[in-house]
Amino acid sequence: MHQTTVRVAEGALDANQTIAEANRADFDAAGVTVINLMSAPGAGKTTLLERALEGGTGDVRVGVLEGDVRGSLDADRLSHLHVPVTQINTDPAFGGECHLDANMVRAALPQVPLEELDLLVIENVGNLVCPAEFTVGEHHRWMISSVTEGDDKPLKYPLMFRTCSLVVINKIDLLPLVDFSMDRFLDNLDQVNPSARTLRVSAGTGEEMGSWRDLILGSA
Amino acid sequence: MHQTTVRVAEGALDANQTIAEANRADFDAAGVTVINLMSAPGAGKTTLLERALEGGTGDVRVGVLEGDVRGSLDADRLSHLHVPVTQINTDPAFGGECHLDANMVRAALPQVPLEELDLLVIENVGNLVCPAEFTVGEHHRWMISSVTEGDDKPLKYPLMFRTCSLVVINKIDLLPLVDFSMDRFLDNLDQVNPSARTLRVSAGTGEEMGSWRDLILGSA
């Protein structure tokens, strides 16, 4: 029984990989760089996207694919930025899927104007577990970890931290008020992903928002 | 293909329900009240448990079942409280399950001294999606939502908020520093679960920790 379960899971992963590769081929054919942006709920994905894009994006044509269990709150928040935003809701399947998979992204691609973009940011469902397990064809896997979540998170959700090349450490303005040691966080991150790049920011106060904007627009 | 997927999911849910009922029967036979405590990563589940239990638990014999993808950091944090703590790691299955299910809890029950307990708190994996979909045989489903996560969360993760009878709103000491309207949060909660009870606390400053302690120990 257990063996059967494992075989099904592996089959599902293989199918995801196959579809992710098809997505990647489409992204590459259109010359679009794709970032899979992940975090826990409320870590600041949407706010950081707003901060990066609200001053205009120069020569870089940016689009956003929003993944949510239900609703379009985040897409609505981004609507004033005048970039194409496409919404995926995971709700129809099984009470709400906790992650985007390659097939959900593939199903949304007809609504994404790839030929008019240089950069597509996919905002995943807020979750530190399953999004790490499903590639969607992205070029870059980035995550946001807010200091209010605690400095133990790299050890508690190792796959997420291990599979991301950039960890944006958000809400650093709250550091004096929360039980979070930056040294401990960086040590813990080093244990699971010594090559991860980090950027310490506050979307709330605007600290290092220029660096964040340069990083995201520069990835295209 | 889509139909097949849905059928498998429903079969899995039914199996979970069957095992959850077996767990519930064991809890009831032993006279143990069980709370399934859920939240996003870093909302404060472990800290709130520490605050509730650190002053002693009077006549109430409390045990904790810790669910984590990997490691025993939270169980280690609770070890000084001198209550029996049992660790479940979801990691062996499929890169880390993002929730506890009834069968994982059942597999751990031989390590839980039910006959010596009045109250068992199950700390679920930090995630606002899938834990809501899997009952484990609990009597009460409670969740913690921290103000740093934003006031839109009831609308973004409706099943979680809908299936919990108590929503503990944590980190209220940070309210002046974050973009969170309590009125908006309560309005959003009312839309998905008008009968939910709420308690506003700060585990950091200790505000309303007495009420929280009374609530959790009084549930036994």
Short mmCIF file of C-alpha atoms in Angstrom, two decimals, chain A residues 2 8-10 12-13 40-43 45-46 66-71 73-74 77 90-98 123 125-130 133-134 146 148-150 152-153 155-159 162 171 173-174 177-178, chain B residues 2 6 8-10 12-13 40-43 45-46 66-71 73-74 77 91-98 123 125-130 133-134 146 148-150 152-153 155-159 162 171 173-174 177-178:
data_model
loop_
_atom_site.label_atom_id
_atom_site.label_comp_id
_atom_site.label_asym_id
_atom_site.label_seq_id
_atom_site.Cartn_x
_atom_site.Cartn_y
_atom_site.Cartn_z
CA HIS A 2 2.77 2.37 0.98
CA VAL A 8 1.95 7.45 -7.67
CA ALA A 9 3.87 10.37 -6.20
CA GLU A 10 6.87 9.70 -8.43
CA ALA A 12 3.08 12.82 -10.58
CA LEU A 13 6.51 14.37 -10.21
CA ALA A 40 5.15 31.84 3.63
CA PRO A 41 1.78 33.62 3.71
CA GLY A 42 2.22 37.31 4.46
CA ALA A 43 5.99 37.47 4.01
CA LYS A 45 5.64 38.85 -2.03
CA THR A 46 2.98 41.17 -3.40
CA GLU A 66 -0.57 35.38 -9.59
CA GLY A 67 -1.17 32.06 -7.85
CA ASP A 68 -3.77 31.98 -5.10
CA VAL A 69 -6.08 29.39 -3.61
CA ARG A 70 -9.00 31.70 -4.25
CA GLY A 71 -9.80 35.26 -5.25
CA LEU A 73 -6.76 40.19 -4.08
CA ASP A 74 -3.09 40.29 -5.05
CA ARG A 77 -3.36 45.18 -5.71
CA THR A 90 -5.95 26.55 -7.36
CA ASP A 91 -9.32 26.20 -5.63
CA PRO A 92 -11.24 24.02 -8.12
CA ALA A 93 -8.99 21.07 -7.40
CA PHE A 94 -9.32 19.22 -4.10
CA GLY A 95 -10.37 22.07 -1.81
CA GLY A 96 -7.51 24.30 -2.92
CA GLU A 97 -4.04 23.23 -3.93
CA CYS A 98 -1.26 24.62 -1.73
CA GLU A 123 3.90 34.71 -7.42
CA VAL A 125 0.81 30.30 -3.24
CA GLY A 126 2.04 31.30 0.22
CA ASN A 127 3.56 28.08 1.57
CA LEU A 128 7.07 26.93 2.51
CA VAL A 129 6.63 23.23 1.71
CA CYS A 130 5.05 22.05 -1.55
CA GLU A 133 8.71 20.42 -4.77
CA PHE A 134 7.12 21.55 -8.04
CA SER A 146 10.41 37.83 6.83
CA THR A 148 8.79 38.04 11.97
CA GLU A 149 8.74 34.34 11.01
CA GLY A 150 11.79 33.55 13.13
CA ASP A 152 14.84 28.87 12.55
CA LYS A 153 12.97 28.65 9.26
CA LEU A 155 16.13 24.33 9.23
CA LYS A 156 12.37 23.78 9.45
CA TYR A 157 11.68 24.09 5.71
CA PRO A 158 15.03 23.01 4.24
CA LEU A 159 13.90 22.07 0.73
CA ARG A 162 17.85 24.76 -0.56
CA LYS A 171 10.72 43.41 7.37
CA ASP A 173 12.67 47.39 10.27
CA LEU A 174 10.99 45.10 12.83
CA LEU A 177 11.04 44.17 18.19
CA VAL A 178 11.18 40.48 17.32
CA HIS B 2 -8.84 15.31 -14.64
CA VAL B 6 -10.41 14.01 -8.54
CA VAL B 8 -8.12 9.62 -6.27
CA ALA B 9 -8.29 12.73 -4.10
CA GLU B 10 -11.74 11.82 -2.81
CA ALA B 12 -7.67 9.70 -0.05
CA LEU B 13 -9.99 12.00 1.88
CA ALA B 40 1.31 29.92 8.77
CA PRO B 41 5.03 29.36 9.42
CA GLY B 42 6.28 31.66 12.17
CA ALA B 43 2.87 32.85 13.41
CA LYS B 45 2.34 28.31 17.58
CA THR B 46 5.30 27.06 19.59
CA GLU B 66 4.74 18.19 17.19
CA GLY B 67 4.36 18.04 13.43
CA ASP B 68 7.29 19.25 11.33
CA VAL B 69 8.66 18.52 7.91
CA ARG B 70 12.02 17.78 9.45
CA GLY B 71 13.91 18.09 12.73
CA LEU B 73 13.41 22.25 16.88
CA ASP B 74 9.96 22.95 18.31
CA ARG B 77 11.97 24.29 22.63
CA ASP B 91 9.79 14.25 5.58
CA PRO B 92 10.06 10.56 4.59
CA ALA B 93 7.03 10.88 2.31
CA PHE B 94 7.40 12.69 -1.00
CA GLY B 95 9.98 15.32 -0.07
CA GLY B 96 8.06 16.42 3.01
CA GLU B 97 4.31 16.55 3.46
CA CYS B 98 2.91 20.02 4.12
CA GLU B 123 1.00 21.47 16.55
CA VAL B 125 2.98 21.91 10.05
CA GLY B 126 3.08 25.66 9.36
CA ASN B 127 0.77 26.06 6.37
CA LEU B 128 -2.59 27.75 5.75
CA VAL B 129 -3.85 25.41 3.01
CA CYS B 130 -3.66 21.62 3.36
CA GLU B 133 -8.30 19.74 4.54
CA PHE B 134 -7.20 16.88 6.79
CA SER B 146 -0.27 37.06 13.26
CA THR B 148 2.44 40.74 10.41
CA GLU B 149 0.82 38.42 7.84
CA GLY B 150 -1.73 41.05 6.79
CA ASP B 152 -6.43 39.86 3.94
CA LYS B 153 -5.60 36.32 5.05
CA LEU B 155 -10.12 35.80 2.22
CA LYS B 156 -6.96 34.26 0.79
CA TYR B 157 -7.09 31.04 2.82
CA PRO B 158 -10.83 30.71 3.47
CA LEU B 159 -10.99 26.99 4.25
CA ARG B 162 -13.75 28.57 8.04
CA LYS B 171 1.77 39.89 17.64
CA ASP B 173 2.28 44.68 19.87
CA LEU B 174 3.47 45.20 16.27
CA LEU B 177 4.29 49.24 12.75
CA VAL B 178 2.52 47.08 10.18
#
